[in-house]
Amino acid sequence: MAHRLFEGKEHAAAYWKYRISPSDHLIQQVLDFLEKQVGAVDVGCGSGQGTVLLANHFASVVGTDVSPAQLEEALEHAKRPNITYRQCVAEELPFDDSSVDLVTAMSAFHWFDRPRFLQEAHRVLKPHGCLALLNYSMDMELSCNDGCSHSLNQVCKEVLMACFGQE
Ligand SMILES: C[S@@+](CC[C@H](N)C(=O)[O-])C[C@H]1O[C@@H](n2cnc3c(N)ncnc32)[C@H](O)[C@@H]1O
């Protein structure tokens, strides 16, 4: 049973607007694991911030998500011809066995039926392919382009203190 907490056009639009993208540095660290960069699949892609970053490095990138609203938002921002989107659950990916170089799940793995997704990722990945599970941690520094990084990090620290009593 997929989690359906990311539905609704407004939610998807807010997601695209406010979601913090993974850094180029992080994407580069993932790429360093790969021998080839032909096909990538971004599972639980949401509104596609991470999918778009992968498209700079792969011949073809497919973003997949269970939520039609998130995919609709992602499509509005997919300006590159090598990006496509598919609606499906993470546990049943519409790709052939051994056909994909990289599978990513960015801030999404915790929502999946993890044993089934891992089996599915194993099935679609080529030998020596890479599965990258990216997520935020408590110990993180965020950056944003409009000069508010310091304030943003302060707010996050205050929230962490309030929720968990730690920075
Ligand atoms: C926290 S969002 C992350 C979106 C995006 N990867 C990002 O980093 O901004 C999690 C996404 O996973 C999707 N999702 C949750 N469970 C899923 C499942 N079982 N199969 C496919 N997508 C799923 C949700 O619809 C949502 O778009």
Short mmCIF file of N, CA and C and ligand atoms in Angstrom, two decimals:
data_model
loop_
_atom_site.label_atom_id
_atom_site.label_comp_id
_atom_site.label_asym_id
_atom_site.label_seq_id
_atom_site.Cartn_x
_atom_site.Cartn_y
_atom_site.Cartn_z
N MET A 1 0.85 -1.20 0.00
CA MET A 1 0.00 0.00 0.00
C MET A 1 0.88 1.25 0.00
N ALA A 2 0.79 2.05 -1.06
CA ALA A 2 1.61 3.26 -1.13
C ALA A 2 1.02 4.36 -0.24
N HIS A 3 1.90 5.18 0.33
CA HIS A 3 1.44 6.33 1.11
C HIS A 3 0.98 7.43 0.16
N ARG A 4 -0.19 7.98 0.40
CA ARG A 4 -0.77 8.99 -0.50
C ARG A 4 -0.90 10.32 0.24
N LEU A 5 0.22 10.81 0.78
CA LEU A 5 0.19 12.05 1.55
C LEU A 5 0.62 13.25 0.72
N PHE A 6 0.95 13.02 -0.53
CA PHE A 6 1.54 14.08 -1.34
C PHE A 6 0.64 14.43 -2.51
N GLU A 7 -0.65 14.31 -2.29
CA GLU A 7 -1.61 14.54 -3.36
C GLU A 7 -2.07 15.99 -3.34
N GLY A 8 -2.81 16.36 -4.36
CA GLY A 8 -3.36 17.72 -4.38
C GLY A 8 -2.46 18.66 -5.15
N LYS A 9 -3.09 19.44 -6.04
CA LYS A 9 -2.34 20.33 -6.92
C LYS A 9 -1.59 21.39 -6.12
N GLU A 10 -2.25 21.93 -5.09
CA GLU A 10 -1.61 23.00 -4.31
C GLU A 10 -0.40 22.46 -3.54
N HIS A 11 -0.56 21.28 -2.99
CA HIS A 11 0.56 20.66 -2.27
C HIS A 11 1.73 20.47 -3.22
N ALA A 12 1.44 19.98 -4.42
CA ALA A 12 2.50 19.72 -5.40
C ALA A 12 3.19 21.02 -5.83
N ALA A 13 2.40 22.08 -6.01
CA ALA A 13 2.97 23.36 -6.43
C ALA A 13 3.87 23.92 -5.32
N ALA A 14 3.41 23.79 -4.07
CA ALA A 14 4.22 24.27 -2.93
C ALA A 14 5.49 23.45 -2.84
N TYR A 15 5.37 22.19 -3.15
CA TYR A 15 6.53 21.31 -3.10
C TYR A 15 7.61 21.79 -4.07
N TRP A 16 7.18 22.09 -5.29
CA TRP A 16 8.16 22.56 -6.27
C TRP A 16 8.78 23.88 -5.81
N LYS A 17 7.97 24.74 -5.22
CA LYS A 17 8.45 26.07 -4.85
C LYS A 17 9.42 26.02 -3.66
N TYR A 18 9.10 25.21 -2.66
CA TYR A 18 9.84 25.30 -1.40
C TYR A 18 10.80 24.15 -1.15
N ARG A 19 10.67 23.08 -1.89
CA ARG A 19 11.53 21.93 -1.65
C ARG A 19 12.98 22.31 -1.92
N ILE A 20 13.87 21.98 -0.99
CA ILE A 20 15.28 22.29 -1.18
C ILE A 20 15.90 21.20 -2.05
N SER A 21 16.53 21.58 -3.13
CA SER A 21 17.13 20.60 -4.04
C SER A 21 18.38 19.98 -3.43
N PRO A 22 18.67 18.74 -3.81
CA PRO A 22 19.96 18.18 -3.42
C PRO A 22 21.07 19.04 -4.05
N SER A 23 22.23 19.07 -3.43
CA SER A 23 23.31 19.91 -3.97
C SER A 23 23.99 19.20 -5.14
N ASP A 24 24.65 19.99 -6.00
CA ASP A 24 25.43 19.40 -7.09
C ASP A 24 26.53 18.51 -6.53
N HIS A 25 27.06 18.91 -5.39
CA HIS A 25 28.14 18.13 -4.76
C HIS A 25 27.64 16.72 -4.41
N LEU A 26 26.43 16.67 -3.85
CA LEU A 26 25.86 15.37 -3.47
C LEU A 26 25.62 14.51 -4.71
N ILE A 27 25.06 15.13 -5.75
CA ILE A 27 24.82 14.37 -6.99
C ILE A 27 26.15 13.86 -7.54
N GLN A 28 27.18 14.69 -7.48
CA GLN A 28 28.49 14.26 -7.99
C GLN A 28 29.03 13.07 -7.20
N GLN A 29 28.80 13.09 -5.88
CA GLN A 29 29.26 11.95 -5.07
C GLN A 29 28.59 10.66 -5.50
N VAL A 30 27.30 10.75 -5.85
CA VAL A 30 26.58 9.56 -6.33
C VAL A 30 27.16 9.13 -7.68
N LEU A 31 27.39 10.09 -8.57
CA LEU A 31 27.90 9.76 -9.91
C LEU A 31 29.25 9.08 -9.84
N ASP A 32 30.03 9.43 -8.83
CA ASP A 32 31.37 8.85 -8.69
C ASP A 32 31.33 7.33 -8.49
N PHE A 33 30.17 6.81 -8.08
CA PHE A 33 30.04 5.35 -7.90
C PHE A 33 29.82 4.62 -9.21
N LEU A 34 29.52 5.36 -10.26
CA LEU A 34 29.03 4.72 -11.49
C LEU A 34 30.11 4.53 -12.54
N GLU A 35 30.01 3.40 -13.25
CA GLU A 35 30.88 3.20 -14.40
C GLU A 35 30.29 3.85 -15.64
N LYS A 36 28.95 3.74 -15.78
CA LYS A 36 28.28 4.29 -16.96
C LYS A 36 27.12 5.17 -16.53
N GLN A 37 26.80 6.17 -17.35
CA GLN A 37 25.70 7.07 -17.02
C GLN A 37 24.73 7.15 -18.20
N VAL A 38 24.06 6.02 -18.46
CA VAL A 38 23.13 5.97 -19.59
C VAL A 38 21.71 6.25 -19.11
N GLY A 39 21.21 5.39 -18.21
CA GLY A 39 19.83 5.53 -17.77
C GLY A 39 19.71 5.62 -16.26
N ALA A 40 18.92 6.59 -15.78
CA ALA A 40 18.68 6.73 -14.34
C ALA A 40 17.19 6.76 -14.08
N VAL A 41 16.79 6.26 -12.91
CA VAL A 41 15.39 6.32 -12.49
C VAL A 41 15.36 6.96 -11.11
N ASP A 42 14.54 8.00 -10.97
CA ASP A 42 14.39 8.70 -9.69
C ASP A 42 13.02 8.31 -9.12
N VAL A 43 13.04 7.40 -8.14
CA VAL A 43 11.81 6.81 -7.63
C VAL A 43 11.25 7.68 -6.49
N GLY A 44 9.95 7.93 -6.52
CA GLY A 44 9.35 8.85 -5.55
C GLY A 44 9.85 10.26 -5.83
N CYS A 45 9.81 10.62 -7.11
CA CYS A 45 10.47 11.86 -7.57
C CYS A 45 9.74 13.11 -7.14
N GLY A 46 8.49 12.99 -6.70
CA GLY A 46 7.74 14.19 -6.32
C GLY A 46 7.67 15.16 -7.48
N SER A 47 7.93 16.44 -7.19
CA SER A 47 7.83 17.45 -8.26
C SER A 47 9.11 17.57 -9.07
N GLY A 48 10.06 16.69 -8.83
CA GLY A 48 11.13 16.47 -9.81
C GLY A 48 12.41 17.28 -9.66
N GLN A 49 12.64 17.91 -8.49
CA GLN A 49 13.88 18.69 -8.34
C GLN A 49 15.13 17.83 -8.56
N GLY A 50 15.12 16.64 -7.97
CA GLY A 50 16.28 15.76 -8.11
C GLY A 50 16.37 15.17 -9.51
N THR A 51 15.22 14.87 -10.08
CA THR A 51 15.19 14.29 -11.43
C THR A 51 15.87 15.24 -12.42
N VAL A 52 15.56 16.51 -12.29
CA VAL A 52 16.12 17.52 -13.20
C VAL A 52 17.64 17.56 -13.07
N LEU A 53 18.14 17.45 -11.85
CA LEU A 53 19.60 17.47 -11.67
C LEU A 53 20.26 16.27 -12.34
N LEU A 54 19.61 15.12 -12.25
CA LEU A 54 20.19 13.92 -12.87
C LEU A 54 20.26 14.05 -14.39
N ALA A 55 19.31 14.80 -14.93
CA ALA A 55 19.23 14.92 -16.40
C ALA A 55 20.45 15.60 -17.00
N ASN A 56 21.24 16.30 -16.18
CA ASN A 56 22.48 16.90 -16.69
C ASN A 56 23.54 15.84 -16.96
N HIS A 57 23.35 14.63 -16.44
CA HIS A 57 24.43 13.65 -16.46
C HIS A 57 24.10 12.35 -17.18
N PHE A 58 22.80 12.14 -17.50
CA PHE A 58 22.39 10.86 -18.09
C PHE A 58 21.74 11.07 -19.45
N ALA A 59 21.89 10.06 -20.31
CA ALA A 59 21.22 10.12 -21.61
C ALA A 59 19.70 10.17 -21.40
N SER A 60 19.24 9.40 -20.43
CA SER A 60 17.80 9.37 -20.20
C SER A 60 17.51 9.23 -18.70
N VAL A 61 16.55 10.01 -18.22
CA VAL A 61 16.16 9.95 -16.80
C VAL A 61 14.64 9.82 -16.73
N VAL A 62 14.19 8.86 -15.91
CA VAL A 62 12.75 8.70 -15.70
C VAL A 62 12.45 8.97 -14.23
N GLY A 63 11.54 9.91 -13.98
CA GLY A 63 11.05 10.14 -12.62
C GLY A 63 9.78 9.35 -12.44
N THR A 64 9.67 8.63 -11.31
CA THR A 64 8.45 7.86 -11.06
C THR A 64 7.86 8.28 -9.72
N ASP A 65 6.56 8.28 -9.64
CA ASP A 65 5.89 8.63 -8.39
C ASP A 65 4.47 8.07 -8.43
N VAL A 66 3.92 7.83 -7.25
CA VAL A 66 2.55 7.33 -7.17
C VAL A 66 1.54 8.47 -7.34
N SER A 67 1.97 9.71 -7.13
CA SER A 67 1.03 10.84 -7.08
C SER A 67 0.91 11.55 -8.43
N PRO A 68 -0.27 11.52 -9.06
CA PRO A 68 -0.44 12.23 -10.34
C PRO A 68 -0.20 13.73 -10.20
N ALA A 69 -0.60 14.33 -9.07
CA ALA A 69 -0.43 15.78 -8.92
C ALA A 69 1.04 16.15 -8.88
N GLN A 70 1.84 15.36 -8.18
CA GLN A 70 3.29 15.64 -8.14
C GLN A 70 3.89 15.50 -9.54
N LEU A 71 3.46 14.49 -10.26
CA LEU A 71 4.01 14.28 -11.62
C LEU A 71 3.59 15.39 -12.57
N GLU A 72 2.37 15.86 -12.40
CA GLU A 72 1.90 16.97 -13.23
C GLU A 72 2.78 18.20 -12.99
N GLU A 73 3.07 18.47 -11.73
CA GLU A 73 3.94 19.60 -11.38
C GLU A 73 5.34 19.37 -11.97
N ALA A 74 5.83 18.15 -11.83
CA ALA A 74 7.17 17.84 -12.35
C ALA A 74 7.23 18.08 -13.86
N LEU A 75 6.18 17.68 -14.55
CA LEU A 75 6.15 17.82 -16.03
C LEU A 75 6.24 19.28 -16.44
N GLU A 76 5.63 20.16 -15.64
CA GLU A 76 5.66 21.59 -15.98
C GLU A 76 7.07 22.16 -15.91
N HIS A 77 7.96 21.47 -15.18
CA HIS A 77 9.32 21.99 -15.02
C HIS A 77 10.35 21.13 -15.75
N ALA A 78 9.90 20.11 -16.45
CA ALA A 78 10.84 19.23 -17.16
C ALA A 78 11.12 19.81 -18.53
N LYS A 79 12.12 20.64 -18.60
CA LYS A 79 12.39 21.34 -19.87
C LYS A 79 13.31 20.54 -20.79
N ARG A 80 13.87 19.44 -20.30
CA ARG A 80 14.86 18.74 -21.12
C ARG A 80 14.25 17.53 -21.79
N PRO A 81 14.65 17.26 -23.04
CA PRO A 81 14.03 16.15 -23.77
C PRO A 81 14.39 14.78 -23.23
N ASN A 82 15.42 14.70 -22.40
CA ASN A 82 15.82 13.37 -21.89
C ASN A 82 15.11 13.01 -20.58
N ILE A 83 14.14 13.84 -20.14
CA ILE A 83 13.38 13.51 -18.92
C ILE A 83 11.99 13.05 -19.29
N THR A 84 11.58 11.92 -18.71
CA THR A 84 10.17 11.50 -18.80
C THR A 84 9.69 11.14 -17.39
N TYR A 85 8.39 11.10 -17.25
CA TYR A 85 7.82 10.75 -15.94
C TYR A 85 6.82 9.62 -16.11
N ARG A 86 6.76 8.72 -15.12
CA ARG A 86 5.81 7.60 -15.14
C ARG A 86 5.12 7.53 -13.78
N GLN A 87 3.82 7.27 -13.83
CA GLN A 87 3.11 7.05 -12.57
C GLN A 87 3.15 5.57 -12.23
N CYS A 88 3.73 5.23 -11.09
CA CYS A 88 3.76 3.83 -10.64
C CYS A 88 4.20 3.81 -9.18
N VAL A 89 3.99 2.67 -8.54
CA VAL A 89 4.48 2.53 -7.18
C VAL A 89 5.94 2.09 -7.21
N ALA A 90 6.64 2.44 -6.15
CA ALA A 90 8.08 2.14 -6.08
C ALA A 90 8.34 0.64 -6.06
N GLU A 91 7.32 -0.11 -5.63
CA GLU A 91 7.51 -1.55 -5.45
C GLU A 91 7.25 -2.32 -6.74
N GLU A 92 6.76 -1.63 -7.78
CA GLU A 92 6.54 -2.28 -9.09
C GLU A 92 6.98 -1.30 -10.16
N LEU A 93 8.22 -1.35 -10.53
CA LEU A 93 8.77 -0.39 -11.48
C LEU A 93 8.62 -0.91 -12.91
N PRO A 94 8.19 -0.05 -13.84
CA PRO A 94 7.92 -0.51 -15.21
C PRO A 94 9.18 -0.52 -16.08
N PHE A 95 10.21 -1.21 -15.61
CA PHE A 95 11.47 -1.27 -16.36
C PHE A 95 11.94 -2.71 -16.45
N ASP A 96 12.67 -3.00 -17.54
CA ASP A 96 13.18 -4.36 -17.73
C ASP A 96 14.25 -4.71 -16.69
N ASP A 97 14.45 -6.00 -16.54
CA ASP A 97 15.54 -6.47 -15.68
C ASP A 97 16.87 -5.90 -16.20
N SER A 98 17.76 -5.57 -15.31
CA SER A 98 19.13 -5.16 -15.65
C SER A 98 19.18 -4.07 -16.72
N SER A 99 18.37 -3.05 -16.57
CA SER A 99 18.28 -2.04 -17.63
C SER A 99 18.68 -0.63 -17.19
N VAL A 100 18.97 -0.44 -15.90
CA VAL A 100 19.14 0.91 -15.37
C VAL A 100 20.51 1.03 -14.68
N ASP A 101 21.20 2.16 -14.90
CA ASP A 101 22.52 2.37 -14.26
C ASP A 101 22.39 2.88 -12.83
N LEU A 102 21.41 3.77 -12.62
CA LEU A 102 21.26 4.39 -11.30
C LEU A 102 19.79 4.44 -10.90
N VAL A 103 19.50 3.98 -9.70
CA VAL A 103 18.18 4.19 -9.09
C VAL A 103 18.39 5.11 -7.89
N THR A 104 17.65 6.21 -7.84
CA THR A 104 17.70 7.08 -6.66
C THR A 104 16.34 7.10 -5.98
N ALA A 105 16.36 7.34 -4.69
CA ALA A 105 15.14 7.68 -3.94
C ALA A 105 15.55 8.82 -3.02
N MET A 106 15.05 10.01 -3.32
CA MET A 106 15.47 11.19 -2.57
C MET A 106 14.35 11.56 -1.59
N SER A 107 14.66 11.47 -0.33
CA SER A 107 13.68 11.76 0.74
C SER A 107 12.38 10.97 0.51
N ALA A 108 12.50 9.77 0.07
CA ALA A 108 11.30 9.00 -0.28
C ALA A 108 11.34 7.55 0.22
N PHE A 109 12.55 7.01 0.42
CA PHE A 109 12.69 5.59 0.75
C PHE A 109 11.87 5.21 1.98
N HIS A 110 11.81 6.09 2.96
CA HIS A 110 11.12 5.77 4.21
C HIS A 110 9.61 5.57 4.00
N TRP A 111 9.08 6.06 2.86
CA TRP A 111 7.65 5.90 2.58
C TRP A 111 7.35 4.55 1.92
N PHE A 112 8.36 3.91 1.38
CA PHE A 112 8.13 2.71 0.56
C PHE A 112 7.98 1.46 1.43
N ASP A 113 7.43 0.41 0.81
CA ASP A 113 7.55 -0.93 1.38
C ASP A 113 8.99 -1.34 1.08
N ARG A 114 9.86 -1.17 2.08
CA ARG A 114 11.30 -1.18 1.80
C ARG A 114 11.82 -2.53 1.26
N PRO A 115 11.43 -3.67 1.85
CA PRO A 115 11.95 -4.93 1.28
C PRO A 115 11.52 -5.11 -0.18
N ARG A 116 10.28 -4.76 -0.50
CA ARG A 116 9.81 -4.95 -1.88
C ARG A 116 10.50 -3.97 -2.83
N PHE A 117 10.69 -2.74 -2.38
CA PHE A 117 11.37 -1.77 -3.24
C PHE A 117 12.82 -2.20 -3.49
N LEU A 118 13.49 -2.68 -2.44
CA LEU A 118 14.90 -3.08 -2.61
C LEU A 118 15.02 -4.22 -3.60
N GLN A 119 14.08 -5.16 -3.54
CA GLN A 119 14.09 -6.27 -4.51
C GLN A 119 13.90 -5.73 -5.93
N GLU A 120 12.99 -4.77 -6.05
CA GLU A 120 12.67 -4.20 -7.36
C GLU A 120 13.86 -3.41 -7.91
N ALA A 121 14.51 -2.64 -7.03
CA ALA A 121 15.70 -1.89 -7.46
C ALA A 121 16.78 -2.87 -7.92
N HIS A 122 16.95 -3.94 -7.18
CA HIS A 122 17.95 -4.96 -7.55
C HIS A 122 17.62 -5.55 -8.92
N ARG A 123 16.35 -5.78 -9.15
CA ARG A 123 15.92 -6.38 -10.44
C ARG A 123 16.24 -5.46 -11.61
N VAL A 124 15.93 -4.16 -11.49
CA VAL A 124 16.06 -3.27 -12.66
C VAL A 124 17.50 -2.78 -12.87
N LEU A 125 18.31 -2.82 -11.80
CA LEU A 125 19.68 -2.31 -11.94
C LEU A 125 20.55 -3.26 -12.76
N LYS A 126 21.41 -2.64 -13.59
CA LYS A 126 22.42 -3.43 -14.31
C LYS A 126 23.45 -3.94 -13.30
N PRO A 127 24.20 -4.97 -13.65
CA PRO A 127 25.34 -5.35 -12.81
C PRO A 127 26.25 -4.12 -12.65
N HIS A 128 26.72 -3.87 -11.47
CA HIS A 128 27.54 -2.68 -11.14
C HIS A 128 26.74 -1.39 -11.20
N GLY A 129 25.42 -1.48 -11.30
CA GLY A 129 24.59 -0.29 -11.17
C GLY A 129 24.60 0.18 -9.72
N CYS A 130 23.96 1.30 -9.49
CA CYS A 130 24.03 1.91 -8.14
C CYS A 130 22.62 2.28 -7.66
N LEU A 131 22.35 1.96 -6.40
CA LEU A 131 21.14 2.43 -5.73
C LEU A 131 21.57 3.51 -4.73
N ALA A 132 21.03 4.71 -4.88
CA ALA A 132 21.39 5.81 -3.98
C ALA A 132 20.15 6.25 -3.21
N LEU A 133 20.20 6.10 -1.89
CA LEU A 133 19.09 6.53 -1.02
C LEU A 133 19.53 7.81 -0.32
N LEU A 134 18.96 8.91 -0.72
CA LEU A 134 19.38 10.21 -0.19
C LEU A 134 18.33 10.72 0.78
N ASN A 135 18.80 11.31 1.86
CA ASN A 135 17.85 11.85 2.83
C ASN A 135 18.49 12.98 3.62
N TYR A 136 17.68 13.75 4.30
CA TYR A 136 18.20 14.77 5.20
C TYR A 136 18.60 14.11 6.51
N SER A 137 19.53 14.74 7.21
CA SER A 137 19.84 14.27 8.56
C SER A 137 19.66 15.45 9.51
N MET A 138 19.80 15.19 10.78
CA MET A 138 19.73 16.27 11.77
C MET A 138 20.89 17.24 11.58
N ASP A 139 22.02 16.68 11.15
CA ASP A 139 23.24 17.46 11.08
C ASP A 139 23.42 17.95 9.65
N MET A 140 22.74 19.04 9.32
CA MET A 140 22.79 19.48 7.93
C MET A 140 22.85 21.00 7.86
N GLU A 141 23.44 21.49 6.80
CA GLU A 141 23.46 22.92 6.52
C GLU A 141 22.70 23.13 5.22
N LEU A 142 21.69 23.96 5.26
CA LEU A 142 20.94 24.24 4.04
C LEU A 142 21.46 25.52 3.41
N SER A 143 21.33 25.63 2.10
CA SER A 143 21.68 26.90 1.47
C SER A 143 20.60 27.28 0.48
N CYS A 144 20.34 28.57 0.38
CA CYS A 144 19.38 29.04 -0.62
C CYS A 144 19.98 30.24 -1.36
N ASN A 145 19.47 30.47 -2.54
CA ASN A 145 20.12 31.42 -3.45
C ASN A 145 19.88 32.88 -3.09
N ASP A 146 18.84 33.17 -2.33
CA ASP A 146 18.52 34.58 -2.14
C ASP A 146 19.10 35.16 -0.85
N GLY A 147 20.22 34.60 -0.39
CA GLY A 147 20.94 35.20 0.72
C GLY A 147 20.33 34.97 2.09
N CYS A 148 19.41 34.03 2.21
CA CYS A 148 18.76 33.81 3.51
C CYS A 148 19.25 32.51 4.17
N SER A 149 20.39 31.99 3.74
CA SER A 149 20.86 30.70 4.26
C SER A 149 21.03 30.73 5.78
N HIS A 150 21.62 31.83 6.29
CA HIS A 150 21.88 31.89 7.73
C HIS A 150 20.56 31.82 8.51
N SER A 151 19.59 32.66 8.08
CA SER A 151 18.29 32.67 8.78
C SER A 151 17.62 31.31 8.68
N LEU A 152 17.69 30.70 7.50
CA LEU A 152 17.07 29.39 7.28
C LEU A 152 17.65 28.36 8.25
N ASN A 153 18.98 28.36 8.37
CA ASN A 153 19.62 27.39 9.26
C ASN A 153 19.29 27.66 10.73
N GLN A 154 19.17 28.94 11.07
CA GLN A 154 18.78 29.29 12.44
C GLN A 154 17.39 28.74 12.76
N VAL A 155 16.45 28.95 11.81
CA VAL A 155 15.08 28.47 12.02
C VAL A 155 15.08 26.95 12.19
N CYS A 156 15.84 26.26 11.33
CA CYS A 156 15.88 24.79 11.42
C CYS A 156 16.43 24.34 12.77
N LYS A 157 17.48 25.02 13.23
CA LYS A 157 18.07 24.65 14.53
C LYS A 157 17.05 24.85 15.65
N GLU A 158 16.31 25.97 15.58
CA GLU A 158 15.30 26.22 16.62
C GLU A 158 14.22 25.14 16.60
N VAL A 159 13.81 24.73 15.39
CA VAL A 159 12.78 23.68 15.28
C VAL A 159 13.31 22.38 15.87
N LEU A 160 14.56 22.03 15.53
CA LEU A 160 15.15 20.79 16.05
C LEU A 160 15.24 20.84 17.58
N MET A 161 15.64 22.00 18.10
CA MET A 161 15.73 22.15 19.56
C MET A 161 14.35 21.94 20.18
N ALA A 162 13.33 22.56 19.55
CA ALA A 162 11.97 22.48 20.11
C ALA A 162 11.46 21.05 20.05
N CYS A 163 11.77 20.35 18.95
CA CYS A 163 11.21 18.99 18.76
C CYS A 163 12.00 17.94 19.53
N PHE A 164 13.32 18.05 19.47
CA PHE A 164 14.14 16.93 19.97
C PHE A 164 15.10 17.34 21.09
N GLY A 165 15.13 18.63 21.40
CA GLY A 165 16.05 19.08 22.44
C GLY A 165 17.49 18.98 22.02
N GLN A 166 17.76 19.03 20.73
CA GLN A 166 19.15 18.98 20.27
C GLN A 166 19.29 19.77 18.99
N GLU A 167 20.54 20.16 18.68
CA GLU A 167 20.79 20.86 17.42
C GLU A 167 21.21 19.86 16.36
C1 LIG B 1 9.01 13.55 0.59
S1 LIG B 1 8.51 13.36 -1.13
C2 LIG B 1 10.10 13.47 -1.95
C3 LIG B 1 9.99 13.93 -3.37
C4 LIG B 1 11.30 14.18 -4.10
N1 LIG B 1 12.06 12.94 -4.29
C5 LIG B 1 12.13 15.21 -3.40
O1 LIG B 1 13.25 14.92 -2.94
O2 LIG B 1 11.67 16.36 -3.31
C6 LIG B 1 8.12 11.63 -1.23
C7 LIG B 1 7.48 11.23 -2.56
O3 LIG B 1 7.37 9.81 -2.56
C8 LIG B 1 6.13 9.46 -3.17
N2 LIG B 1 5.77 8.11 -2.69
C9 LIG B 1 5.49 7.73 -1.44
N3 LIG B 1 5.27 6.39 -1.40
C10 LIG B 1 5.44 5.93 -2.66
C11 LIG B 1 5.39 4.64 -3.27
N4 LIG B 1 5.14 3.55 -2.55
N5 LIG B 1 5.63 4.55 -4.59
C12 LIG B 1 5.91 5.65 -5.32
N6 LIG B 1 5.99 6.90 -4.82
C13 LIG B 1 5.76 7.03 -3.50
C14 LIG B 1 5.16 10.55 -2.75
O4 LIG B 1 4.05 10.64 -3.62
C15 LIG B 1 6.07 11.79 -2.77
O5 LIG B 1 5.99 12.47 -3.99
#
